[in-house]
Tab-separated table of C-alpha atoms and ligand atoms in Angstrom:
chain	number	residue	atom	x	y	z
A	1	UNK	CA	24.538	-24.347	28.464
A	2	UNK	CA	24.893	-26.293	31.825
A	3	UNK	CA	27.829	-25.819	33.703
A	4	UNK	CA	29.005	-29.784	34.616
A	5	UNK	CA	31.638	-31.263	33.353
A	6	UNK	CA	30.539	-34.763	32.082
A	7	UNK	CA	33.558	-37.563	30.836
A	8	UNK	CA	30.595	-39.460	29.235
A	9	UNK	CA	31.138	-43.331	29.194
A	10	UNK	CA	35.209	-42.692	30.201
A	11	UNK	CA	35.241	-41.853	26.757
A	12	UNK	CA	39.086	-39.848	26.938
A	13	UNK	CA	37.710	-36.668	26.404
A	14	UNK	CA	36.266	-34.266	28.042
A	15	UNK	CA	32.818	-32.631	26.925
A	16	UNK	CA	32.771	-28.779	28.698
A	17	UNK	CA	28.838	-28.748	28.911
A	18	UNK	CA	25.344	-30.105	27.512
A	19	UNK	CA	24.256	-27.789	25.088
A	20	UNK	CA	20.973	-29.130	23.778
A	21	UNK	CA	19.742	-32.491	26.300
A	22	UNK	CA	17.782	-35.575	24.847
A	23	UNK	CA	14.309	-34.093	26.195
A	24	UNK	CA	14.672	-30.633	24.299
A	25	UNK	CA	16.234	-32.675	21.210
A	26	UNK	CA	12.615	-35.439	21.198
A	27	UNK	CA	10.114	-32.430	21.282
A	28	UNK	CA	11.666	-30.598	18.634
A	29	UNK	CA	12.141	-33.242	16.444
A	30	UNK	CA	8.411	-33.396	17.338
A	31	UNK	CA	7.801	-30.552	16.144
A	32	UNK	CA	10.102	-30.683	13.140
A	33	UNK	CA	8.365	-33.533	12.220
A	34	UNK	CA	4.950	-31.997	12.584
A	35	UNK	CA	5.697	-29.440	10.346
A	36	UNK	CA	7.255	-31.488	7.720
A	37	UNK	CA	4.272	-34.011	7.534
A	38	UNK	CA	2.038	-30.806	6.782
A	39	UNK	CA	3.887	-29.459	4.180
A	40	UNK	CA	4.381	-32.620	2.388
A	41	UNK	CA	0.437	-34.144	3.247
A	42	UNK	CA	-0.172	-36.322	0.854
A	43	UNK	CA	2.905	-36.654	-1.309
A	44	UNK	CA	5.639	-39.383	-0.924
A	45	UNK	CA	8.813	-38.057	0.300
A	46	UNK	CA	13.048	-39.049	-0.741
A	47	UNK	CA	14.562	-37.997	2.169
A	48	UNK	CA	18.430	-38.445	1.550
A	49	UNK	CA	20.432	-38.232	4.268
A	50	UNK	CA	23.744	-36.924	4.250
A	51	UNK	CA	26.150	-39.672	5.709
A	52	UNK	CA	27.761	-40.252	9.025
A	53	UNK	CA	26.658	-37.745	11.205
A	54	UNK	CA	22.821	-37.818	10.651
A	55	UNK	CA	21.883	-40.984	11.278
A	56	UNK	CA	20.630	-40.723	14.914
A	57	UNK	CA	18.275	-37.865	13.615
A	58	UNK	CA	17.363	-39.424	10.806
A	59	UNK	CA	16.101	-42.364	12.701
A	60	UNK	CA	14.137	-40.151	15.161
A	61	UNK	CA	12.846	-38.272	12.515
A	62	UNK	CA	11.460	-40.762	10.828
A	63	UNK	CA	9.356	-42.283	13.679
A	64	UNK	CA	7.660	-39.067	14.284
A	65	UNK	CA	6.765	-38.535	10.128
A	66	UNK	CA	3.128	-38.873	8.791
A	67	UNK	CA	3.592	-39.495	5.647
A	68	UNK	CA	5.186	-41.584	2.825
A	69	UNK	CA	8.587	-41.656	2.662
A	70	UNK	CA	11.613	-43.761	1.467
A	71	UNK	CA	15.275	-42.941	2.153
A	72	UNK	CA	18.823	-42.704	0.629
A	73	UNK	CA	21.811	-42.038	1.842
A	74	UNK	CA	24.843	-39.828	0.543
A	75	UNK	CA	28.026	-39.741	1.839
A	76	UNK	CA	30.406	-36.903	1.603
A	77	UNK	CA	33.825	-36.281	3.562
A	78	UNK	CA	35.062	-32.674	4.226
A	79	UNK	CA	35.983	-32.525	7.805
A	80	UNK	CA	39.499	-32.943	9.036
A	81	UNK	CA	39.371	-32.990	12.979
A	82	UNK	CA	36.963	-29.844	14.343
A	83	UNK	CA	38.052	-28.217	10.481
A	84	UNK	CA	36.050	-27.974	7.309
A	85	UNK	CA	38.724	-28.220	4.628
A	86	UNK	CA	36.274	-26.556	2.336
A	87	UNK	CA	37.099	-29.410	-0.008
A	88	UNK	CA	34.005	-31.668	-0.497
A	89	UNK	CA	34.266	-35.030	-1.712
A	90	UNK	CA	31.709	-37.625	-2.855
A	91	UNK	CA	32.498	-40.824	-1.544
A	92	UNK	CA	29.097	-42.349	-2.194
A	93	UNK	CA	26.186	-41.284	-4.049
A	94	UNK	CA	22.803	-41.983	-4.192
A	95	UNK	CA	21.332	-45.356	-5.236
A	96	UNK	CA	17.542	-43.747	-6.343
A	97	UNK	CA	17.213	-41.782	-9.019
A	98	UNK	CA	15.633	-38.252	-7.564
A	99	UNK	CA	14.286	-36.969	-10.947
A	100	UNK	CA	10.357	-36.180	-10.689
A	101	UNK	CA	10.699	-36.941	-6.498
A	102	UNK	CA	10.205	-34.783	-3.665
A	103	UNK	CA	13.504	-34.836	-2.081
A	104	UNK	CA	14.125	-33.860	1.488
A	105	UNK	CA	17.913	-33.745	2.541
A	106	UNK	CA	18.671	-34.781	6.140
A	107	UNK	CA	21.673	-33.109	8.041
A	108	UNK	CA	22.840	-33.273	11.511
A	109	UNK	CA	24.815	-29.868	11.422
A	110	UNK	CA	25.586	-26.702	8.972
A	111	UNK	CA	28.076	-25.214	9.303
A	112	UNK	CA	30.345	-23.502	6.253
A	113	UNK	CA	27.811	-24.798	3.938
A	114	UNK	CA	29.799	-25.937	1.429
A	115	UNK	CA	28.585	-29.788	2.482
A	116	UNK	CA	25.293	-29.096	1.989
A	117	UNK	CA	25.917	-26.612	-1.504
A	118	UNK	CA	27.637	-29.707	-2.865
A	119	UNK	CA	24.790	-32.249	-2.451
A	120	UNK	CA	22.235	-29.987	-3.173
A	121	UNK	CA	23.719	-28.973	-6.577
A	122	UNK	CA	24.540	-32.245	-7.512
A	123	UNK	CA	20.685	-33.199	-6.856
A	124	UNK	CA	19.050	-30.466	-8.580
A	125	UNK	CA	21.117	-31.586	-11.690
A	126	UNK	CA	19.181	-34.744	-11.726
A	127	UNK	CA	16.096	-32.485	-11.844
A	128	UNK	CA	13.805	-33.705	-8.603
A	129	UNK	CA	10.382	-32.103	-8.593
A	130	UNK	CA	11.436	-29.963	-5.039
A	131	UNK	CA	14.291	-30.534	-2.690
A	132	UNK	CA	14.404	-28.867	0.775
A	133	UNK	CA	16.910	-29.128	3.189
A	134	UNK	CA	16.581	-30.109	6.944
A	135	UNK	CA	19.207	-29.730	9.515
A	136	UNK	CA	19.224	-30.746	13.276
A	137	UNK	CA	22.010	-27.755	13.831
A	138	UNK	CA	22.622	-24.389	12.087
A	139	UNK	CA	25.595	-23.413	13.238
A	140	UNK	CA	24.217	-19.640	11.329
A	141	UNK	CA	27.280	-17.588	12.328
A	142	UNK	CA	29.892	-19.957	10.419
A	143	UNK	CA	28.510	-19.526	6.750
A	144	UNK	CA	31.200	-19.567	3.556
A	145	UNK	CA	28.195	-19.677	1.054
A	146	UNK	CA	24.438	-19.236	1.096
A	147	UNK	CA	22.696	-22.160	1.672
A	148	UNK	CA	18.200	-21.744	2.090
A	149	UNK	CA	17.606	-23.795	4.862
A	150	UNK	CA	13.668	-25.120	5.289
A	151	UNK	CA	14.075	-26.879	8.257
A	152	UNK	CA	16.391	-26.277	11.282
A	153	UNK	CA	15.910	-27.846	14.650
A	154	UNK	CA	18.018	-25.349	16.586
A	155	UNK	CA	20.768	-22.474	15.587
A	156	UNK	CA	23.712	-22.440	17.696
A	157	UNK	CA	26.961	-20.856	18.438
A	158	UNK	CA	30.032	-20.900	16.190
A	159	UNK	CA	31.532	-24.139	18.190
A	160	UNK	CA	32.306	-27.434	18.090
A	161	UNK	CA	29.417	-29.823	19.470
A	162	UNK	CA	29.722	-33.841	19.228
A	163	UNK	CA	26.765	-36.425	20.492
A	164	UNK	CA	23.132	-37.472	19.150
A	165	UNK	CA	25.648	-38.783	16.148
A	166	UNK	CA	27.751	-35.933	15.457
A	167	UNK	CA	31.541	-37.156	16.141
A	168	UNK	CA	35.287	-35.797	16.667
A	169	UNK	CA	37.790	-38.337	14.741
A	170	UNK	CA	34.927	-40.650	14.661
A	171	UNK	CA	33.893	-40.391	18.361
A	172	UNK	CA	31.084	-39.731	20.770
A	173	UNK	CA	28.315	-40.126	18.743
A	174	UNK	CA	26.002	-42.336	20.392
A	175	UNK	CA	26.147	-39.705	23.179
A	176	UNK	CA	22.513	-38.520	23.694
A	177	UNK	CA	22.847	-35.208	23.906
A	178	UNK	CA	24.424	-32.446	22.159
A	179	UNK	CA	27.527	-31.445	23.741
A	180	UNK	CA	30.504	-29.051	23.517
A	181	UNK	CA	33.467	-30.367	22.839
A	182	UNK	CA	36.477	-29.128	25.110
B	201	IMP	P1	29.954	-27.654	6.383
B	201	IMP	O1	30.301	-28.266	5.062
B	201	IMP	O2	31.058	-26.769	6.875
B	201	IMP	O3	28.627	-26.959	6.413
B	201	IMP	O4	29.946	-28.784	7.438
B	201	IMP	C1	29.020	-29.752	7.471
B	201	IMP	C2	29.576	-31.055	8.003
B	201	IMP	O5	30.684	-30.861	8.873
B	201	IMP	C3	28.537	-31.754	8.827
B	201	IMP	O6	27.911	-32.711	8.051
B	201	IMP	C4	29.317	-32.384	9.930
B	201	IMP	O7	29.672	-33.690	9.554
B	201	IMP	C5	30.560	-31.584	10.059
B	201	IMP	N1	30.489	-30.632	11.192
B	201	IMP	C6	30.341	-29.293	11.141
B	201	IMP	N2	30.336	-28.745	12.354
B	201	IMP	C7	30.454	-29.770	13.224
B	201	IMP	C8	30.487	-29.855	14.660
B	201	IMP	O8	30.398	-28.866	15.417
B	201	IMP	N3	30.615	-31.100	15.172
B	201	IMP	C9	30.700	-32.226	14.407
B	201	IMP	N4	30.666	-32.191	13.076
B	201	IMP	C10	30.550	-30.979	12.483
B	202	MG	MG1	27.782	-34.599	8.368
């Protein structure tokens, strides 16, 4: 992690250090995306993402994908400040129907995994033909409950990062970098 104290764009707080910067985030996406558009070569692709926080990846993602693809969205609360409550709620589902579809989820971050055990369970009970997972973060060291990841752009430390959509209260995420939050 770099050592400088940035106050991006006056924004109140304080970010302690740029964990993961825009270049290293575009070539592994790169990459991520490479690896995804071999595995799913010649199939079309659902890839749900999993409201707020993913957007900004999603949309680089997607820009880098060979292949067919349409997307969804989910959205799912369970954060409370920098704490999971461990309680997951649905506040919007799905408008396709993933039965008999190839369905990729899209995450920024993982953390306790109860987020992503939610979604994925209530998926699979629509029976899709496959469902993988994809995460920006793995935040490894955090786990509650087993989650296989197939994807994961980079595993980090147990702390709080914001930026590249990931937010605190709803903040800093158009910053374009990962950073840790003070
Ligand atoms: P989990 O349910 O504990 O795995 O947490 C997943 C969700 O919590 C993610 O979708 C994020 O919205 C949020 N989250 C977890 N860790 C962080 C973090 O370090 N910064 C910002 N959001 C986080
Ligand atoms: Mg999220």
């Amino acid at each position: 992690m770099t050592s400088t104290r940035v106050n991006p764009r006056s924004s109140g707080a304080w970010i302690k250090g740029i964990l993961i910067s825009e270049k290293r985030i575009k070539e592994r996406i790169k990459e991520l995306a490479e690896e995804i558009s071999r595995d799913y070569f010649k199939k079309e692709v659902l890839l749900v993402a999993i409201l707020d926080g993913s957007i900004v990846f999603l949309s680089d993602l997607i820009r880098e994908l060979k292949i067919n693809f349409s997307i969804d969205f989910v959205s799912v609360s369970s954060y409370e400040g920098s704490k999971s409550t461990g309680k997951v709620n649905i506040l919007k589902e799905m408008r396709n129907d993933p039965s008999e579809k190839n369905v990729l989820l899209v995450e920024d971050i993982i953390d306790t995994g109860f987020t992503l055990d939610q979604v994925r369970r209530s998926i699979l009970s629509k029976n899709p033909s496959s469902l993988k997972i994809c995460v920006l973060l793995d935040k490894s060291d955090a786990r509650k409950i087993p989650v296989d990841i197939d994807y994961a752009g980079f595993k980090i430390p147990k702390q709080f990062v914001v930026g590249y959509g990931l937010d605190y209260n709803g903040k800093h995420r158009g910053l374009p970098f990962i950073g840790v939050f003070e």
